[in-house]
mmCIF file of C-alpha atoms in Angstrom:
data_model
loop_
_atom_site.group_PDB
_atom_site.id
_atom_site.type_symbol
_atom_site.label_atom_id
_atom_site.label_comp_id
_atom_site.label_asym_id
_atom_site.label_seq_id
_atom_site.Cartn_x
_atom_site.Cartn_y
_atom_site.Cartn_z
ATOM 1 C CA UNK U 785 140.010 115.660 69.850
ATOM 2 C CA UNK U 786 138.598 116.692 66.473
ATOM 3 C CA UNK U 787 135.042 115.716 67.534
ATOM 4 C CA UNK U 788 135.266 117.643 70.819
ATOM 5 C CA UNK U 789 133.253 120.814 70.233
ATOM 6 C CA UNK U 790 131.572 123.366 72.534
ATOM 7 C CA UNK U 791 128.204 121.746 71.765
ATOM 8 C CA UNK U 792 129.679 118.316 72.511
ATOM 9 C CA UNK U 793 131.065 119.208 75.965
ATOM 10 C CA UNK U 794 127.791 120.984 76.741
ATOM 11 C CA UNK U 795 125.920 117.710 76.176
ATOM 12 C CA UNK U 796 128.477 115.849 78.299
ATOM 13 C CA UNK U 797 127.777 118.246 81.165
ATOM 14 C CA UNK U 798 123.992 118.035 80.761
ATOM 15 C CA UNK U 799 123.950 114.215 80.967
ATOM 16 C CA UNK U 800 124.166 112.255 84.214
ATOM 17 C CA UNK U 801 127.720 111.038 84.902
ATOM 18 C CA UNK U 802 127.421 107.527 83.335
ATOM 19 C CA UNK U 803 125.806 108.893 80.154
ATOM 20 C CA UNK U 804 128.164 111.900 80.157
ATOM 21 C CA UNK U 805 131.279 109.698 80.341
ATOM 22 C CA UNK U 806 129.968 107.507 77.526
ATOM 23 C CA UNK U 807 129.224 110.545 75.346
ATOM 24 C CA UNK U 808 132.703 111.933 76.064
ATOM 25 C CA UNK U 809 134.251 108.582 75.031
ATOM 26 C CA UNK U 810 132.487 108.792 71.677
ATOM 27 C CA UNK U 811 133.562 112.422 71.193
ATOM 28 C CA UNK U 812 137.172 111.420 71.868
ATOM 29 C CA UNK U 813 136.751 108.667 69.260
ATOM 30 C CA UNK U 814 137.784 105.975 71.734
ATOM 31 C CA UNK U 815 136.752 102.364 71.214
ATOM 32 C CA UNK U 816 134.583 100.704 73.845
ATOM 33 C CA UNK U 817 136.553 99.102 76.701
ATOM 34 C CA UNK U 818 136.033 97.050 79.835
ATOM 35 C CA UNK U 819 135.829 99.470 82.780
ATOM 36 C CA UNK U 820 137.153 96.837 85.207
ATOM 37 C CA UNK U 821 139.894 95.209 83.167
ATOM 38 C CA UNK U 822 141.143 98.435 81.553
ATOM 39 C CA UNK U 823 141.263 100.552 84.705
ATOM 40 C CA UNK U 824 143.911 102.918 83.272
ATOM 41 C CA UNK U 825 141.684 104.046 80.408
ATOM 42 C CA UNK U 826 138.719 104.241 82.788
ATOM 43 C CA UNK U 827 140.602 106.551 85.186
ATOM 44 C CA UNK U 828 141.857 108.673 82.287
ATOM 45 C CA UNK U 829 138.279 109.101 81.064
ATOM 46 C CA UNK U 830 137.233 110.053 84.602
ATOM 47 C CA UNK U 831 140.002 112.673 84.748
ATOM 48 C CA UNK U 832 138.923 114.268 81.467
ATOM 49 C CA UNK U 833 135.265 114.192 82.532
ATOM 50 C CA UNK U 834 136.083 115.850 85.877
ATOM 51 C CA UNK U 835 137.996 118.593 84.055
ATOM 52 C CA UNK U 836 134.795 119.441 82.154
ATOM 53 C CA UNK U 837 132.804 119.557 85.397
ATOM 54 C CA UNK U 838 135.460 121.806 86.957
ATOM 55 C CA UNK U 839 135.564 124.205 84.029
ATOM 56 C CA UNK U 840 131.789 124.559 83.782
ATOM 57 C CA UNK U 841 131.548 125.028 87.559
ATOM 58 C CA UNK U 842 134.081 127.877 87.397
ATOM 59 C CA UNK U 843 132.132 129.633 84.660
ATOM 60 C CA UNK U 844 134.427 128.911 81.713
ATOM 61 C CA UNK U 845 132.758 129.571 78.326
ATOM 62 C CA UNK U 846 132.013 126.403 76.369
ATOM 63 C CA UNK U 847 134.824 127.168 73.917
ATOM 64 C CA UNK U 848 137.303 127.363 76.805
ATOM 65 C CA UNK U 849 135.904 124.147 78.335
ATOM 66 C CA UNK U 850 137.100 122.325 75.199
ATOM 67 C CA UNK U 851 140.546 123.870 75.705
ATOM 68 C CA UNK U 852 140.599 122.716 79.345
ATOM 69 C CA UNK U 853 140.020 119.116 78.200
ATOM 70 C CA UNK U 854 142.805 119.476 75.644
ATOM 71 C CA UNK U 855 145.072 120.999 78.319
ATOM 72 C CA UNK U 856 144.348 118.059 80.654
ATOM 73 C CA UNK U 857 145.033 115.426 78.017
ATOM 74 C CA UNK U 858 148.313 117.068 76.962
ATOM 75 C CA UNK U 859 149.510 117.484 80.568
ATOM 76 C CA UNK U 860 148.876 113.822 81.401
ATOM 77 C CA UNK U 861 150.699 112.695 78.277
ATOM 78 C CA UNK U 862 153.709 115.032 78.658
ATOM 79 C CA UNK U 863 154.332 114.188 82.339
ATOM 80 C CA UNK U 864 154.499 110.399 81.902
ATOM 81 C CA UNK U 865 157.656 109.068 83.598
ATOM 82 C CA UNK U 866 158.708 112.498 84.885
ATOM 83 C CA UNK U 867 159.657 113.422 88.413
ATOM 84 C CA UNK U 868 157.385 115.670 90.407
ATOM 85 C CA UNK U 869 159.787 118.586 89.943
ATOM 86 C CA UNK U 870 159.710 118.105 86.194
ATOM 87 C CA UNK U 871 155.901 117.815 86.318
ATOM 88 C CA UNK U 872 155.618 121.183 88.118
ATOM 89 C CA UNK U 873 157.884 122.756 85.482
ATOM 90 C CA UNK U 874 155.798 121.253 82.657
ATOM 91 C CA UNK U 875 152.601 122.561 84.290
ATOM 92 C CA UNK U 876 154.062 126.078 84.543
ATOM 93 C CA UNK U 877 155.204 126.053 80.930
ATOM 94 C CA UNK U 878 151.815 124.872 79.688
ATOM 95 C CA UNK U 879 150.022 127.563 81.670
ATOM 96 C CA UNK U 880 152.254 130.160 79.958
ATOM 97 C CA UNK U 881 151.522 128.563 76.573
ATOM 98 C CA UNK U 882 147.743 128.859 77.213
ATOM 99 C CA UNK U 883 148.020 132.347 78.745
ATOM 100 C CA UNK U 884 146.537 134.004 75.697
ATOM 101 C CA UNK U 885 143.580 131.552 75.552
ATOM 102 C CA UNK U 886 142.219 132.186 79.080
ATOM 103 C CA UNK U 887 141.692 135.332 81.077
ATOM 104 C CA UNK U 888 143.657 135.822 84.288
ATOM 105 C CA UNK U 889 140.879 134.568 86.600
ATOM 106 C CA UNK U 890 140.336 131.385 84.643
ATOM 107 C CA UNK U 891 144.074 130.783 84.249
ATOM 108 C CA UNK U 892 144.599 131.040 88.029
ATOM 109 C CA UNK U 893 141.619 128.709 88.619
ATOM 110 C CA UNK U 894 143.145 126.217 86.174
ATOM 111 C CA UNK U 895 146.498 126.448 87.955
ATOM 112 C CA UNK U 896 144.889 125.836 91.379
ATOM 113 C CA UNK U 897 142.834 122.933 90.045
ATOM 114 C CA UNK U 898 145.798 121.000 88.667
ATOM 115 C CA UNK U 899 148.040 121.867 91.595
ATOM 116 C CA UNK U 900 145.594 120.607 94.251
ATOM 117 C CA UNK U 901 144.530 117.515 92.263
ATOM 118 C CA UNK U 902 147.182 116.381 89.813
ATOM 119 C CA UNK U 903 150.354 117.598 91.572
ATOM 120 C CA UNK U 904 149.163 116.676 95.098
ATOM 121 C CA UNK U 905 148.470 113.109 93.936
ATOM 122 C CA UNK U 906 151.170 112.977 91.289
ATOM 123 C CA UNK U 907 152.702 109.652 92.359
ATOM 124 C CA UNK U 908 149.288 108.011 92.298
ATOM 125 C CA UNK U 909 148.607 109.355 88.802
ATOM 126 C CA UNK U 910 151.996 108.075 87.636
ATOM 127 C CA UNK U 911 151.448 104.648 89.137
ATOM 128 C CA UNK U 912 147.981 104.248 87.604
ATOM 129 C CA UNK U 913 148.425 106.006 84.249
ATOM 130 C CA UNK U 914 152.150 105.571 83.611
ATOM 131 C CA UNK U 915 152.321 101.764 83.464
ATOM 132 C CA UNK U 916 150.185 98.757 82.675
ATOM 133 C CA UNK U 917 148.518 97.172 85.688
ATOM 134 C CA UNK U 918 148.108 93.447 86.208
ATOM 135 C CA UNK U 919 144.455 92.731 86.944
ATOM 136 C CA UNK U 920 143.483 89.614 88.875
ATOM 137 C CA UNK U 921 139.737 89.527 88.512
ATOM 138 C CA UNK U 922 137.418 86.933 90.028
ATOM 139 C CA UNK U 923 133.798 87.088 88.960
ATOM 140 C CA UNK U 924 131.114 85.540 91.143
ATOM 141 C CA UNK U 925 127.452 85.543 90.245
ATOM 142 C CA UNK U 926 125.383 86.438 93.298
ATOM 143 C CA UNK U 927 121.637 86.624 93.522
ATOM 144 C CA UNK U 928 120.450 89.792 95.197
ATOM 145 C CA UNK U 929 117.058 89.454 96.845
ATOM 146 C CA UNK U 930 115.320 92.780 97.148
ATOM 147 C CA UNK U 931 113.352 93.422 100.352
ATOM 148 C CA UNK U 932 109.580 92.962 100.060
ATOM 149 C CA UNK U 933 107.505 95.983 99.142
ATOM 150 C CA UNK U 934 106.317 97.571 102.408
ATOM 151 C CA UNK U 935 102.615 98.099 102.929
ATOM 152 C CA UNK U 936 101.215 101.633 102.833
ATOM 153 C CA UNK U 937 101.659 103.531 106.097
ATOM 154 C CA UNK U 938 97.895 104.055 106.250
ATOM 155 C CA UNK U 939 97.514 100.291 106.770
ATOM 156 C CA UNK U 940 100.048 100.222 109.600
ATOM 157 C CA UNK U 941 99.182 99.290 113.188
ATOM 158 C CA UNK U 942 100.468 100.240 116.591
ATOM 159 C CA UNK U 943 103.088 97.735 117.756
ATOM 160 C CA UNK U 944 101.272 96.831 120.979
ATOM 161 C CA UNK U 945 98.007 96.382 119.086
ATOM 162 C CA UNK U 946 99.728 94.165 116.518
ATOM 163 C CA UNK U 947 101.275 92.017 119.280
ATOM 164 C CA UNK U 948 97.863 91.721 120.927
ATOM 165 C CA UNK U 949 96.258 90.537 117.693
ATOM 166 C CA UNK U 950 99.061 88.000 117.203
ATOM 167 C CA UNK U 951 98.502 86.599 120.712
ATOM 168 C CA UNK U 952 94.744 86.339 120.133
ATOM 169 C CA UNK U 953 95.332 84.586 116.803
ATOM 170 C CA UNK U 954 97.754 82.116 118.449
ATOM 171 C CA UNK U 955 95.188 81.282 121.134
ATOM 172 C CA UNK U 956 92.520 80.773 118.466
ATOM 173 C CA UNK U 957 94.812 78.448 116.547
ATOM 174 C CA UNK U 958 95.642 76.498 119.714
ATOM 175 C CA UNK U 959 91.919 76.084 120.424
ATOM 176 C CA UNK U 960 91.266 74.789 116.890
ATOM 177 C CA UNK U 961 94.147 72.324 117.219
ATOM 178 C CA UNK U 962 92.818 71.107 120.546
ATOM 179 C CA UNK U 963 89.355 70.453 119.038
ATOM 180 C CA UNK U 964 90.937 68.571 116.149
ATOM 181 C CA UNK U 965 92.975 66.528 118.646
ATOM 182 C CA UNK U 966 89.776 65.553 120.486
ATOM 183 C CA UNK U 967 88.133 64.328 117.270
ATOM 184 C CA UNK U 968 91.177 62.271 116.322
ATOM 185 C CA UNK U 969 91.391 60.820 119.831
ATOM 186 C CA UNK U 970 87.701 59.788 119.780
ATOM 187 C CA UNK U 971 88.225 58.009 116.467
ATOM 188 C CA UNK U 972 91.294 56.247 117.835
ATOM 189 C CA UNK U 973 89.423 55.102 120.983
ATOM 190 C CA UNK U 974 86.508 53.864 118.894
ATOM 191 C CA UNK U 975 88.843 51.816 116.709
ATOM 192 C CA UNK U 976 90.530 50.440 119.822
ATOM 193 C CA UNK U 977 87.159 49.408 121.276
ATOM 194 C CA UNK U 978 86.097 47.679 118.060
ATOM 195 C CA UNK U 979 89.406 45.853 117.889
ATOM 196 C CA UNK U 980 89.103 44.583 121.493
ATOM 197 C CA UNK U 981 85.526 43.435 120.975
ATOM 198 C CA UNK U 982 86.412 41.670 117.750
ATOM 199 C CA UNK U 983 89.345 39.932 119.369
ATOM 200 C CA UNK U 984 87.243 38.881 122.381
ATOM 201 C CA UNK U 985 84.337 37.534 120.311
ATOM 202 C CA UNK U 986 86.565 35.534 117.962
ATOM 203 C CA UNK U 987 87.118 32.729 120.508
ATOM 204 C CA UNK U 988 83.441 31.576 120.888
ATOM 205 C CA UNK U 989 82.903 31.801 117.160
ATOM 206 C CA UNK U 990 85.934 29.630 116.434
ATOM 207 C CA UNK U 991 84.722 26.927 118.907
ATOM 208 C CA UNK U 992 81.486 26.460 116.905
ATOM 209 C CA UNK U 993 79.382 25.187 119.818
ATOM 210 C CA UNK U 994 76.308 26.325 121.752
ATOM 211 C CA UNK U 995 77.263 28.464 124.725
ATOM 212 C CA UNK U 996 75.917 27.677 128.143
ATOM 213 C CA UNK U 997 73.922 30.252 130.054
ATOM 214 C CA UNK U 998 76.797 31.000 132.425
ATOM 215 C CA UNK U 999 79.286 31.407 129.559
ATOM 216 C CA UNK U 1000 76.892 33.686 127.715
ATOM 217 C CA UNK U 1001 76.428 35.868 130.803
ATOM 218 C CA UNK U 1002 80.199 36.122 131.268
ATOM 219 C CA UNK U 1003 80.599 37.034 127.613
ATOM 220 C CA UNK U 1004 77.954 39.764 127.849
ATOM 221 C CA UNK U 1005 79.465 41.106 131.079
ATOM 222 C CA UNK U 1006 82.914 41.222 129.495
ATOM 223 C CA UNK U 1007 81.611 43.098 126.460
ATOM 224 C CA UNK U 1008 79.831 45.587 128.712
ATOM 225 C CA UNK U 1009 83.025 46.012 130.735
ATOM 226 C CA UNK U 1010 85.042 46.760 127.580
ATOM 227 C CA UNK U 1011 82.489 49.322 126.444
ATOM 228 C CA UNK U 1012 82.362 50.963 129.875
ATOM 229 C CA UNK U 1013 86.160 51.202 130.098
ATOM 230 C CA UNK U 1014 86.339 52.606 126.597
ATOM 231 C CA UNK U 1015 83.594 55.140 127.358
ATOM 232 C CA UNK U 1016 85.335 56.071 130.603
ATOM 233 C CA UNK U 1017 88.619 56.728 128.814
ATOM 234 C CA UNK U 1018 86.825 58.755 126.141
ATOM 235 C CA UNK U 1019 85.023 60.861 128.765
ATOM 236 C CA UNK U 1020 88.268 61.530 130.615
ATOM 237 C CA UNK U 1021 89.902 62.750 127.410
ATOM 238 C CA UNK U 1022 86.922 64.939 126.545
ATOM 239 C CA UNK U 1023 86.836 66.431 130.050
ATOM 240 C CA UNK U 1024 90.546 67.252 129.918
ATOM 241 C CA UNK U 1025 90.210 68.719 126.403
ATOM 242 C CA UNK U 1026 87.181 70.775 127.458
ATOM 243 C CA UNK U 1027 89.133 72.119 130.414
ATOM 244 C CA UNK U 1028 92.047 73.056 128.128
ATOM 245 C CA UNK U 1029 89.703 74.753 125.630
ATOM 246 C CA UNK U 1030 87.989 76.718 128.406
ATOM 247 C CA UNK U 1031 91.401 77.810 129.671
ATOM 248 C CA UNK U 1032 92.301 79.049 126.174
ATOM 249 C CA UNK U 1033 88.979 80.886 125.925
ATOM 250 C CA UNK U 1034 89.619 82.516 129.305
ATOM 251 C CA UNK U 1035 93.071 83.651 128.165
ATOM 252 C CA UNK U 1036 91.586 85.102 124.968
ATOM 253 C CA UNK U 1037 88.863 86.881 126.934
ATOM 254 C CA UNK U 1038 91.437 88.357 129.309
ATOM 255 C CA UNK U 1039 93.535 89.565 126.379
ATOM 256 C CA UNK U 1040 90.519 91.191 124.735
ATOM 257 C CA UNK U 1041 89.594 92.965 127.963
ATOM 258 C CA UNK U 1042 93.144 94.328 128.224
ATOM 259 C CA UNK U 1043 93.485 95.228 124.549
ATOM 260 C CA UNK U 1044 95.798 98.248 124.004
ATOM 261 C CA UNK U 1045 94.229 101.518 122.922
ATOM 262 C CA UNK U 1046 95.247 102.558 119.392
ATOM 263 C CA UNK U 1047 97.275 105.773 119.504
ATOM 264 C CA UNK U 1048 96.792 108.365 118.237
ATOM 265 C CA UNK U 1049 93.032 108.009 118.148
ATOM 266 C CA UNK U 1050 91.345 109.033 114.903
ATOM 267 C CA UNK U 1051 89.336 112.109 115.920
ATOM 268 C CA UNK U 1052 87.517 114.192 113.316
ATOM 269 C CA UNK U 1053 85.189 116.861 114.634
ATOM 270 C CA UNK U 1054 82.730 116.514 117.504
ATOM 271 C CA UNK U 1055 81.504 113.068 116.374
ATOM 272 C CA UNK U 1056 85.075 111.783 116.562
ATOM 273 C CA UNK U 1057 85.449 113.180 120.093
ATOM 274 C CA UNK U 1058 82.221 111.496 121.200
ATOM 275 C CA UNK U 1059 83.434 108.137 119.817
ATOM 276 C CA UNK U 1060 86.739 108.612 121.643
ATOM 277 C CA UNK U 1061 84.976 109.245 124.969
ATOM 278 C CA UNK U 1062 82.749 106.181 124.481
ATOM 279 C CA UNK U 1063 85.777 104.045 123.704
ATOM 280 C CA UNK U 1064 87.639 105.210 126.836
ATOM 281 C CA UNK U 1065 84.566 104.612 129.010
ATOM 282 C CA UNK U 1066 84.103 101.108 127.611
ATOM 283 C CA UNK U 1067 87.781 100.358 128.141
ATOM 284 C CA UNK U 1068 87.645 101.464 131.804
ATOM 285 C CA UNK U 1069 84.587 99.260 132.394
ATOM 286 C CA UNK U 1070 86.416 96.275 130.904
ATOM 287 C CA UNK U 1071 89.419 96.908 133.163
ATOM 288 C CA UNK U 1072 87.114 97.018 136.193
ATOM 289 C CA UNK U 1073 85.620 93.647 135.208
ATOM 290 C CA UNK U 1074 89.088 92.113 134.914
ATOM 291 C CA UNK U 1075 90.024 93.352 138.394
ATOM 292 C CA UNK U 1076 86.860 91.760 139.824
ATOM 293 C CA UNK U 1077 87.754 88.464 138.161
#
């Protein structure tokens, strides 16, 4: 308590609570301790810190704030193992002992403070501060992922407009995938055609003889047939893909014609009002076209 001075408690009060508690610990000349494992010392430090906050809040002079801390520390020490009746008696005696160090208003405030905190929760204080506590501590390292930094509000969009843009983007992606599918399918059909022709032409080559006119005509007809069938299959695939792409384009066009109006509209002066009227007129014309379709 020798290091506890009016200037010292003033600094404790001026700091934020974590820094204030740490400064108070140094003023009390306590060694550093584990807040979790040594909960009794941690709660005792909290009690002394709260007594400073109380005293300053009630307008005690800084010299008297030091005495309040001393009063608190003595009361906690002298009431260890006592009954609540004995604790009330000890509190009354200590208030009489300090009667000459506080004025009547501050003495009554000190009496009320300890009665409504310490005495009201006396059994809890005795359980925590009067005996060693067994601590079963399990430490688990957990990674805390902070949420992503939100974009500025100025870059925000109306929800309906954002959904509309997402739908348009999905249709555009589906169209691109369909075109890529057509290209891959054409390559696959071309490879299939080449494989069939190669397999068909291998037989005459392996026989190593001059083909007759009739055999040559049949061979040519068969090759033409393979090419026609392959071309037919390719055309069917392209027609179906073209139909699907046109359907996607129609969906995108319909979405664009029914695009939601951003709200509220950005209107600045007469020029802004004119742009707003043009936008509404254009939107109504688009809706009329959709109804005709």
